[in-house]
mmCIF file of C-alpha atoms in Angstrom:
data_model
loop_
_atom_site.group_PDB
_atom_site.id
_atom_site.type_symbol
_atom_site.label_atom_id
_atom_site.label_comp_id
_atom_site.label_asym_id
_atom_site.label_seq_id
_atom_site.Cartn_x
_atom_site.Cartn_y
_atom_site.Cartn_z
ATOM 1 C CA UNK D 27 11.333 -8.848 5.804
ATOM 2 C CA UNK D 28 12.417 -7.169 2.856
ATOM 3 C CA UNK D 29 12.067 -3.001 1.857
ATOM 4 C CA UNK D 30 9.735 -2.659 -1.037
ATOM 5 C CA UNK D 31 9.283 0.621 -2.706
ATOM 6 C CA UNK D 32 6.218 2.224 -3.908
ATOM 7 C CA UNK D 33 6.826 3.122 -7.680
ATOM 8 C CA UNK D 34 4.678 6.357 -6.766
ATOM 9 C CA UNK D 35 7.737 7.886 -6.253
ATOM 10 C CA UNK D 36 7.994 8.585 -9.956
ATOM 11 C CA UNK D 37 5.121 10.840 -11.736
ATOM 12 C CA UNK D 38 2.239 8.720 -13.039
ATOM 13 C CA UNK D 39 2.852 6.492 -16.033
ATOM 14 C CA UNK D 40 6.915 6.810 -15.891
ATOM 15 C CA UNK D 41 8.531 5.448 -18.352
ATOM 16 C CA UNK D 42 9.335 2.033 -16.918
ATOM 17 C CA UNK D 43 12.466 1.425 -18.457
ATOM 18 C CA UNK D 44 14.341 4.241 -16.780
ATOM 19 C CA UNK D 45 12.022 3.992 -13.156
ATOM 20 C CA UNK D 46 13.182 0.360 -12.394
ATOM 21 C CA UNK D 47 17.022 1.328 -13.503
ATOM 22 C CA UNK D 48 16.791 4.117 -10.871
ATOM 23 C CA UNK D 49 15.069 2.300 -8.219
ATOM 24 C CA UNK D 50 17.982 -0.307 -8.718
ATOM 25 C CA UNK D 51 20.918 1.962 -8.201
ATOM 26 C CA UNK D 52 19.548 3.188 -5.092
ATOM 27 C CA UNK D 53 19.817 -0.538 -3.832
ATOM 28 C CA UNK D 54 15.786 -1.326 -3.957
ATOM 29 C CA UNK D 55 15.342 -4.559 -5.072
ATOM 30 C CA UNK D 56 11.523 -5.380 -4.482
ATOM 31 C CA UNK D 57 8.619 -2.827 -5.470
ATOM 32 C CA UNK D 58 4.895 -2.135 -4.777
ATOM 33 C CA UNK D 59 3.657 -1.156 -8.291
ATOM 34 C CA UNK D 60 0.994 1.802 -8.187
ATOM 35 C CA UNK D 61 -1.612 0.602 -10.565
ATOM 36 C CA UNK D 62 -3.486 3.340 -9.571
ATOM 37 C CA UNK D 63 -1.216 5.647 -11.006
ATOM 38 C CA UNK D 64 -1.076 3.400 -14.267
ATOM 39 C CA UNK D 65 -4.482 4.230 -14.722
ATOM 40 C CA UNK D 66 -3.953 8.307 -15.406
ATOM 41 C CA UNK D 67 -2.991 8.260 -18.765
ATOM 42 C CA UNK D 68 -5.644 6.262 -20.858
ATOM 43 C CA UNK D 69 -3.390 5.408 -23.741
ATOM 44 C CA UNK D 70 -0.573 3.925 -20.870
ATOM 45 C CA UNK D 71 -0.087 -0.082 -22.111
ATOM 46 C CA UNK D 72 -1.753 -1.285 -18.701
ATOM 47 C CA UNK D 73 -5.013 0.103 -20.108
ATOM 48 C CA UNK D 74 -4.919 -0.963 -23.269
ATOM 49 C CA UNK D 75 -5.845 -4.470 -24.914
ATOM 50 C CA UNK D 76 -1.679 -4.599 -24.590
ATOM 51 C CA UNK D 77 -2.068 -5.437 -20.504
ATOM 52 C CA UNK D 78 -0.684 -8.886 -20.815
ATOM 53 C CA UNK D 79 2.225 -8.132 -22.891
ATOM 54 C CA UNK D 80 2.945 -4.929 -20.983
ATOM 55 C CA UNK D 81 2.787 -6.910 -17.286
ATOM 56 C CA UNK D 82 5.689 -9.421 -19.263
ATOM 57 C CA UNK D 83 7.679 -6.954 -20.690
ATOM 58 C CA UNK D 84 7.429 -5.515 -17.409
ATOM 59 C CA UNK D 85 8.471 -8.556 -15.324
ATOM 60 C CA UNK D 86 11.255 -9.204 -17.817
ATOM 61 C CA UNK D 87 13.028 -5.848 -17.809
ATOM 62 C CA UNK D 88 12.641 -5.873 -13.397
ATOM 63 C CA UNK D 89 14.508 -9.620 -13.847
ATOM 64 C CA UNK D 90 17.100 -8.212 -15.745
ATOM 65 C CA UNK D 91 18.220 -5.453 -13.220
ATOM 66 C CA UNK D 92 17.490 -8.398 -10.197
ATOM 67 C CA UNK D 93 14.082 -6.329 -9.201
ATOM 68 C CA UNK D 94 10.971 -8.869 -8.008
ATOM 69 C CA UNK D 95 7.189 -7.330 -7.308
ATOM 70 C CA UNK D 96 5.799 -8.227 -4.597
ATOM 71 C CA UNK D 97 3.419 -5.574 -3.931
ATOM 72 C CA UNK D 98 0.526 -3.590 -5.567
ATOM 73 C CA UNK D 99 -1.965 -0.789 -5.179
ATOM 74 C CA UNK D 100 -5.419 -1.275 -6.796
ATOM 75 C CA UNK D 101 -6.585 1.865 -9.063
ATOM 76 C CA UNK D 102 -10.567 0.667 -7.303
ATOM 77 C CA UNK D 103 -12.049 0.243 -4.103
ATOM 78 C CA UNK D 104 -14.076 -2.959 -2.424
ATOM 79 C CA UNK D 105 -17.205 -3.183 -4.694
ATOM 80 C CA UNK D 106 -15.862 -2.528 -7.436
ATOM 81 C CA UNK D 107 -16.822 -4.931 -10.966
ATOM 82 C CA UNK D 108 -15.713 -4.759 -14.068
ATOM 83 C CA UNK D 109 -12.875 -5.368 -16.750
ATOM 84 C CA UNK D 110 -10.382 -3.346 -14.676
ATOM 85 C CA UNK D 111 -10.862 -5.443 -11.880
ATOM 86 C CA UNK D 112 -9.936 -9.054 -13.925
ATOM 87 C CA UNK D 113 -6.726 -6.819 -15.527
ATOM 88 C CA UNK D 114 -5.263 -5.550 -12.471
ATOM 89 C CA UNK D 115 -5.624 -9.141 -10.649
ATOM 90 C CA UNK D 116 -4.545 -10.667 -14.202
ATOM 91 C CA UNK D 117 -1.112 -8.409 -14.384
ATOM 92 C CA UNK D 118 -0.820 -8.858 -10.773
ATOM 93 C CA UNK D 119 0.011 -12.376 -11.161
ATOM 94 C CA UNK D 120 2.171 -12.025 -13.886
ATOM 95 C CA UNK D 121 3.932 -10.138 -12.085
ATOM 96 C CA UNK D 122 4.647 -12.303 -9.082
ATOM 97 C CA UNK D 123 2.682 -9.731 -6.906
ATOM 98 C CA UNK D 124 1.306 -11.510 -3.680
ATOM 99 C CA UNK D 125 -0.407 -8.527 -2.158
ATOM 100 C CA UNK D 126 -3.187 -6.260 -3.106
ATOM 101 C CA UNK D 127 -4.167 -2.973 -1.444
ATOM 102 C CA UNK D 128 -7.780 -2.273 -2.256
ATOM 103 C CA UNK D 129 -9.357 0.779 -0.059
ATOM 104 C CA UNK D 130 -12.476 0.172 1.970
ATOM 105 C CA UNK D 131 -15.610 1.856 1.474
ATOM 106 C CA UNK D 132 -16.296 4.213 4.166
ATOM 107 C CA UNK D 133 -19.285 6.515 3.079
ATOM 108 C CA UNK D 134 -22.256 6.080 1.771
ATOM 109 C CA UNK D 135 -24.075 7.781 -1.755
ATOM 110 C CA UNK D 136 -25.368 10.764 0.305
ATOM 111 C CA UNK D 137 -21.964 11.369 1.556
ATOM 112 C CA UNK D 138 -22.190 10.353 4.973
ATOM 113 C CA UNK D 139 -19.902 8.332 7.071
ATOM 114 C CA UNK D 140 -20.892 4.734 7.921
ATOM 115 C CA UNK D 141 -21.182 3.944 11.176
ATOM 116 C CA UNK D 142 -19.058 0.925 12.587
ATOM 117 C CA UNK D 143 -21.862 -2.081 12.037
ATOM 118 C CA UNK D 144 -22.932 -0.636 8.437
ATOM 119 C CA UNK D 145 -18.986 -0.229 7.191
ATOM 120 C CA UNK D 146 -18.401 -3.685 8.579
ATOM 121 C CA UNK D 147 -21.298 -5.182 6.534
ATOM 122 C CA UNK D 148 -21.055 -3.033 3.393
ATOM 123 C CA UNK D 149 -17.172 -4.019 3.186
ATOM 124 C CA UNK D 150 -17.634 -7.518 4.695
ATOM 125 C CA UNK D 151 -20.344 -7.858 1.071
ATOM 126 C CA UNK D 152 -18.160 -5.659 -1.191
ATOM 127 C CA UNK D 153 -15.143 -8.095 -0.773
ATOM 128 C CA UNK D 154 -16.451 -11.385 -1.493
ATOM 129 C CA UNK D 155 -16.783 -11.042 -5.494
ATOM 130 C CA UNK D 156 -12.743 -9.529 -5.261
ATOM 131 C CA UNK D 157 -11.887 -12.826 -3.189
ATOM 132 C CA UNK D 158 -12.831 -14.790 -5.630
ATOM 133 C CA UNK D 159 -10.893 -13.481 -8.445
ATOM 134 C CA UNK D 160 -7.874 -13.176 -6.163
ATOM 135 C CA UNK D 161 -7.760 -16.964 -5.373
ATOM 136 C CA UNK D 162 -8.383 -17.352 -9.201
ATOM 137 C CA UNK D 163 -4.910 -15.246 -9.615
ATOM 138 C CA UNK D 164 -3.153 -16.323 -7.020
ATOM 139 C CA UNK D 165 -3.269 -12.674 -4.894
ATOM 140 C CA UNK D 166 -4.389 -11.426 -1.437
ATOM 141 C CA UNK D 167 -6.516 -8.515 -1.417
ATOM 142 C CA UNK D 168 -5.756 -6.468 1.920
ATOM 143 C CA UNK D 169 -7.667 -3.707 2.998
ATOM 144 C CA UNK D 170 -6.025 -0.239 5.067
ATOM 145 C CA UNK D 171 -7.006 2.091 7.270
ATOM 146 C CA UNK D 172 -8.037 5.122 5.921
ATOM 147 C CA UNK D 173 -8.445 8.885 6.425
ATOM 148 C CA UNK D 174 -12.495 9.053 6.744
ATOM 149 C CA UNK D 175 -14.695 7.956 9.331
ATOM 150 C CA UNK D 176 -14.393 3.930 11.053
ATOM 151 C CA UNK D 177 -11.852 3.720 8.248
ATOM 152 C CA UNK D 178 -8.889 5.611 10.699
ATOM 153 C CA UNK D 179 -9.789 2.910 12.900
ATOM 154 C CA UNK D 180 -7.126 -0.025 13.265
ATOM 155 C CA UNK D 181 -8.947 -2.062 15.161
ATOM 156 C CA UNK D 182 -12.039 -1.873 13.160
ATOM 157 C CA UNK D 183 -9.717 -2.352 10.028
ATOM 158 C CA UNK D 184 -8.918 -5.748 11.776
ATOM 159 C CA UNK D 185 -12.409 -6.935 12.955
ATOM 160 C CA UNK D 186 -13.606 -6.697 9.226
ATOM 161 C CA UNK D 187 -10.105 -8.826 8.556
ATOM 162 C CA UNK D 188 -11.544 -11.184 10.743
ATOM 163 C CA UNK D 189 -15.158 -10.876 10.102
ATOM 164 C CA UNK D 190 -14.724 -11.979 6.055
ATOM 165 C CA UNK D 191 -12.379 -14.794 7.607
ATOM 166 C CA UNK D 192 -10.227 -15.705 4.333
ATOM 167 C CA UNK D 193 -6.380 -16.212 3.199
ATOM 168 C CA UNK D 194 -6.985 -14.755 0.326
ATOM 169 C CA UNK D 195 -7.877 -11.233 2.694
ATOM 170 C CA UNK D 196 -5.773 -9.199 5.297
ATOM 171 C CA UNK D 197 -5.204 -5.321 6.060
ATOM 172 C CA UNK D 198 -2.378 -3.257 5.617
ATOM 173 C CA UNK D 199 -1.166 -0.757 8.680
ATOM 174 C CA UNK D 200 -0.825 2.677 7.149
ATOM 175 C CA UNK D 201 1.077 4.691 9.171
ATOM 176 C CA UNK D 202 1.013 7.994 8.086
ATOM 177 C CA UNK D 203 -2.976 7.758 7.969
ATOM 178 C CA UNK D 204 -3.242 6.500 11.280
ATOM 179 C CA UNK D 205 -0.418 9.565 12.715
ATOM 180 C CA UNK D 206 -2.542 11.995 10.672
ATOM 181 C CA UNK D 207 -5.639 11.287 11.765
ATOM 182 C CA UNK D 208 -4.322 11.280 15.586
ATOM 183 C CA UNK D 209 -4.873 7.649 16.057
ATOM 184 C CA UNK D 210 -3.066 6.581 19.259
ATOM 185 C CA UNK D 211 -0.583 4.052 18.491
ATOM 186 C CA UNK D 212 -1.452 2.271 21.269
ATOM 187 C CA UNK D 213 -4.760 1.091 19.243
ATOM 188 C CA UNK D 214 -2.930 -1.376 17.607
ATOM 189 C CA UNK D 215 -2.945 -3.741 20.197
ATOM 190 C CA UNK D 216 -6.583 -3.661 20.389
ATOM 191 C CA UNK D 217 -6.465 -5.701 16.947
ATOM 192 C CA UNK D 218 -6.821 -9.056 17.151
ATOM 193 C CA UNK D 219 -5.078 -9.829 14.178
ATOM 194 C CA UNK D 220 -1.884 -8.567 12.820
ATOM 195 C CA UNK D 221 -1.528 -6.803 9.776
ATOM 196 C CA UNK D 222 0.096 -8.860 6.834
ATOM 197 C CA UNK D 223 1.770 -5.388 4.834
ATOM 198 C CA UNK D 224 2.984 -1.778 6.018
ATOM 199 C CA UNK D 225 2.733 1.262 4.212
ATOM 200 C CA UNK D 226 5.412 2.987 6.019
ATOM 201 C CA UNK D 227 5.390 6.938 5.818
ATOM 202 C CA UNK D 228 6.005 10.215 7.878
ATOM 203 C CA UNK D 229 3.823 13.496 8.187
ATOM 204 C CA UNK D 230 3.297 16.465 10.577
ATOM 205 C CA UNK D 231 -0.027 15.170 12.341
ATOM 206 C CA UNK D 232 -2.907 17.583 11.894
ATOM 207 C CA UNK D 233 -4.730 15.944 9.320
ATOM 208 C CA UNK D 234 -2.135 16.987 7.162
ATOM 209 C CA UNK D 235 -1.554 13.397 4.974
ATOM 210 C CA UNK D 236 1.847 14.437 3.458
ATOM 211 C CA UNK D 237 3.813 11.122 2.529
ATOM 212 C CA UNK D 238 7.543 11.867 3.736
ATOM 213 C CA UNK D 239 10.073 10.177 4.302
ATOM 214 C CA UNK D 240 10.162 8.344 7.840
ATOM 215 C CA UNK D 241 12.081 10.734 10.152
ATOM 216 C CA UNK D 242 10.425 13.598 8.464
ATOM 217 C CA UNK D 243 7.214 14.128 10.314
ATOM 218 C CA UNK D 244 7.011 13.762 14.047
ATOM 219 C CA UNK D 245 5.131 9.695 13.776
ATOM 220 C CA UNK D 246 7.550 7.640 16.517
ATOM 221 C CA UNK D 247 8.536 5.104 14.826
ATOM 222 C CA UNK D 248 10.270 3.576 17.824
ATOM 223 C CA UNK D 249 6.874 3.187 19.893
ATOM 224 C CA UNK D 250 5.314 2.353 16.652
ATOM 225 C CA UNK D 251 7.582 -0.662 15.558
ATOM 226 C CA UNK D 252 8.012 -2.064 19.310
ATOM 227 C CA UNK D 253 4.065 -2.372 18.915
ATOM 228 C CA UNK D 254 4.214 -3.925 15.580
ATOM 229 C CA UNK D 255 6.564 -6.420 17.154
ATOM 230 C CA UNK D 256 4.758 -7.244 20.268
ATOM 231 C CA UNK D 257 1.250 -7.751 18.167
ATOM 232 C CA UNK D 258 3.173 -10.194 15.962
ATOM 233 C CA UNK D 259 3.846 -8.166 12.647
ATOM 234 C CA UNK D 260 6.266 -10.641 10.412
ATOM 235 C CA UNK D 261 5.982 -8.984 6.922
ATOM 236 C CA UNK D 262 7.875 -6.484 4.609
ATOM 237 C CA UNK D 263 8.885 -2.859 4.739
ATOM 238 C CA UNK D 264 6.575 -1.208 2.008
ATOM 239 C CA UNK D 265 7.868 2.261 1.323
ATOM 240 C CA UNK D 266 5.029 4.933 0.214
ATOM 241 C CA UNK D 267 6.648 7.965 1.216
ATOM 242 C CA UNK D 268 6.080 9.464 -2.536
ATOM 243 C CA UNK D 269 5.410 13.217 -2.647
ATOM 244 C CA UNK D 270 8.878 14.591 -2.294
ATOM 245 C CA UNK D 271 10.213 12.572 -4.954
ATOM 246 C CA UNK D 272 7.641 13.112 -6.744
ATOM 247 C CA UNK D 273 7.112 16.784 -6.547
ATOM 248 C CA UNK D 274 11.143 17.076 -6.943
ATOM 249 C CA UNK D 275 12.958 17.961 -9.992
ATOM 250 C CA UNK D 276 14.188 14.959 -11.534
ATOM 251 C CA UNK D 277 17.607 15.895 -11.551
ATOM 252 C CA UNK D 278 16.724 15.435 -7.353
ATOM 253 C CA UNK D 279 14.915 12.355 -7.649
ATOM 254 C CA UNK D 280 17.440 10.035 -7.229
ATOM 255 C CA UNK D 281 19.006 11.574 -4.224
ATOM 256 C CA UNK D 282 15.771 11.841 -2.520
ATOM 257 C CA UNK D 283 15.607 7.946 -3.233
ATOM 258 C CA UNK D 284 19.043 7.128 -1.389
ATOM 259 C CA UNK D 285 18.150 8.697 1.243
ATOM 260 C CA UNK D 286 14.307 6.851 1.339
ATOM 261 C CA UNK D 287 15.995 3.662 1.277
ATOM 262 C CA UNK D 288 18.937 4.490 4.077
ATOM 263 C CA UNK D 289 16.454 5.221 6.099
ATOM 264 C CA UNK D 290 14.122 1.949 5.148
ATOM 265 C CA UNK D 291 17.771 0.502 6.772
ATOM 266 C CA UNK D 292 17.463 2.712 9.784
ATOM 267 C CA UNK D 293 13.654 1.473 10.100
ATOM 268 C CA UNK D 294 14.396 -2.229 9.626
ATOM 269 C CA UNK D 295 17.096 -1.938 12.399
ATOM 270 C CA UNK D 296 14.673 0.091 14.654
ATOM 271 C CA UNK D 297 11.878 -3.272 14.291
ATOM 272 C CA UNK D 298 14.346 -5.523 15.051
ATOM 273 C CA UNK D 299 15.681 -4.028 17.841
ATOM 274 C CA UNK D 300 12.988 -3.244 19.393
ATOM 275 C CA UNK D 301 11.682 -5.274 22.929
#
């Protein structure tokens, strides 16, 4: 069960050089690379015809400093086509990286929420062509619960997990959406199958989706990890408590960053101490 870090925590399209020396000497040896925030500067390697040399370079310099991906966030939702589909999944396996995030759709083009049967069908369709380029690469797509609609819902999150019925697709608990959006954590044993990935951050509640650091919002991560444990959660610690680092002054940053990861220690303690 290792702690992976988001690489969120740095502005979008850091340089990487200097992010994975930093995310070293704070003792974080696996990451979750944003590709969504890759995709904010058009002229960034990752979206040029340089992809395939950037994702080496990339997994070079991270072997170096003893840093392994195993973790990634797509910069497009389920249904999405396209050449940036084939490149993310393409540097994804160069990279090593075994899971995926992809949001779910949860409205439709007039705006409106899907109901429960409509986002399980739309999603359940939307995924399929994804699946297929995943097995191609080698990477499992996981879906998360949202902020929007049957997207907060965990167990819904899970019943479209187990409606599409492949290893090559899971769901990822989000935390902080689910405390947000005032989703009793109690729901998650209503899901029939676990989630395979965490993304592990604190807020305030009231809808307010603020990223901290765990121990910096009022989520109980106690209750919430003694539930993980008792629905049979087995995977890593996946870090994506980004907006104070990244709305710090850099001379900050890397205190901010300690602290994330000695309290990814607390965390992992907490889970495996809990009954």
């Amino acid at each position: 069960m290792n702690i992976v870090n988001t690489t969120s925590v740095f502005p979008p399209c850091w340089a990487a050089e200097d992010m994975l020396r930093r995310l070293r000497a704070c003792s974080f040896t696996c990451l979750d690379l944003a590709f969504d925030y890759c995709v904010q500067n058009p002229s960034y390697p990752f979206m040029t015809d340089a992809y395939k040399s950037w994702a080496l370079e990339l997994k070079e310099s991270a072997t170096k400093l003893g840093i392994t991906f195993s973790h990634g966030h797509a910069p497009f939702s389920a249904g999405a086509r396209g050449p940036l589909v084939e490149k993310t999944l393409s540097c994804a396996s160069v990279l090593g990286i075994k899971y995926l995030v992809v949001h779910p759709q949860w409205k439709n083009r007039d705006g409106e929420n899907y109901k429960k049967e409509e986002f399980l069908s739309v999603n359940q369709e939307a995924v399929f062509p994804l699946l297929e380029k995943a097995e191609k690469y080698g990477v499992i797509i996981l879906t998360e619960n949202l902020l929007w609609g049957e997207s907060i819902k965990f167990s819904v999150i899970s019943e479209l997990v187990e409606r599409v019925n492949s290893p090559f697709f899971g769901w990822c608990y989000d935390t902080g959406h689910g405390h947000c959006q005032g989703e009793p954590l109690e729901a998650l044993l209503d899901c029939r199958i676990p989630p395979l990935s965490l993304h592990i951050h604190d807020n305030s509640g009231n809808y307010r989706d603020e990223h901290l650091i765990p121990g910096d919002g009022t989520l109980d991560f106690k209750k919430c990890f003694t539930l993980l444990k008792e629905i049979g959660y087995a995977g890593d610690f996946v870090l994506e408590a980004h907006h104070q680092s990244v709305d710090a002054e850099d001379s900050e940053r890397d205190a901010i960053l300690q602290r994330l990861y000695d309290q990814a220690l607390t965390l992992k303690k907490l889970h495996f101490d809990s009954v």
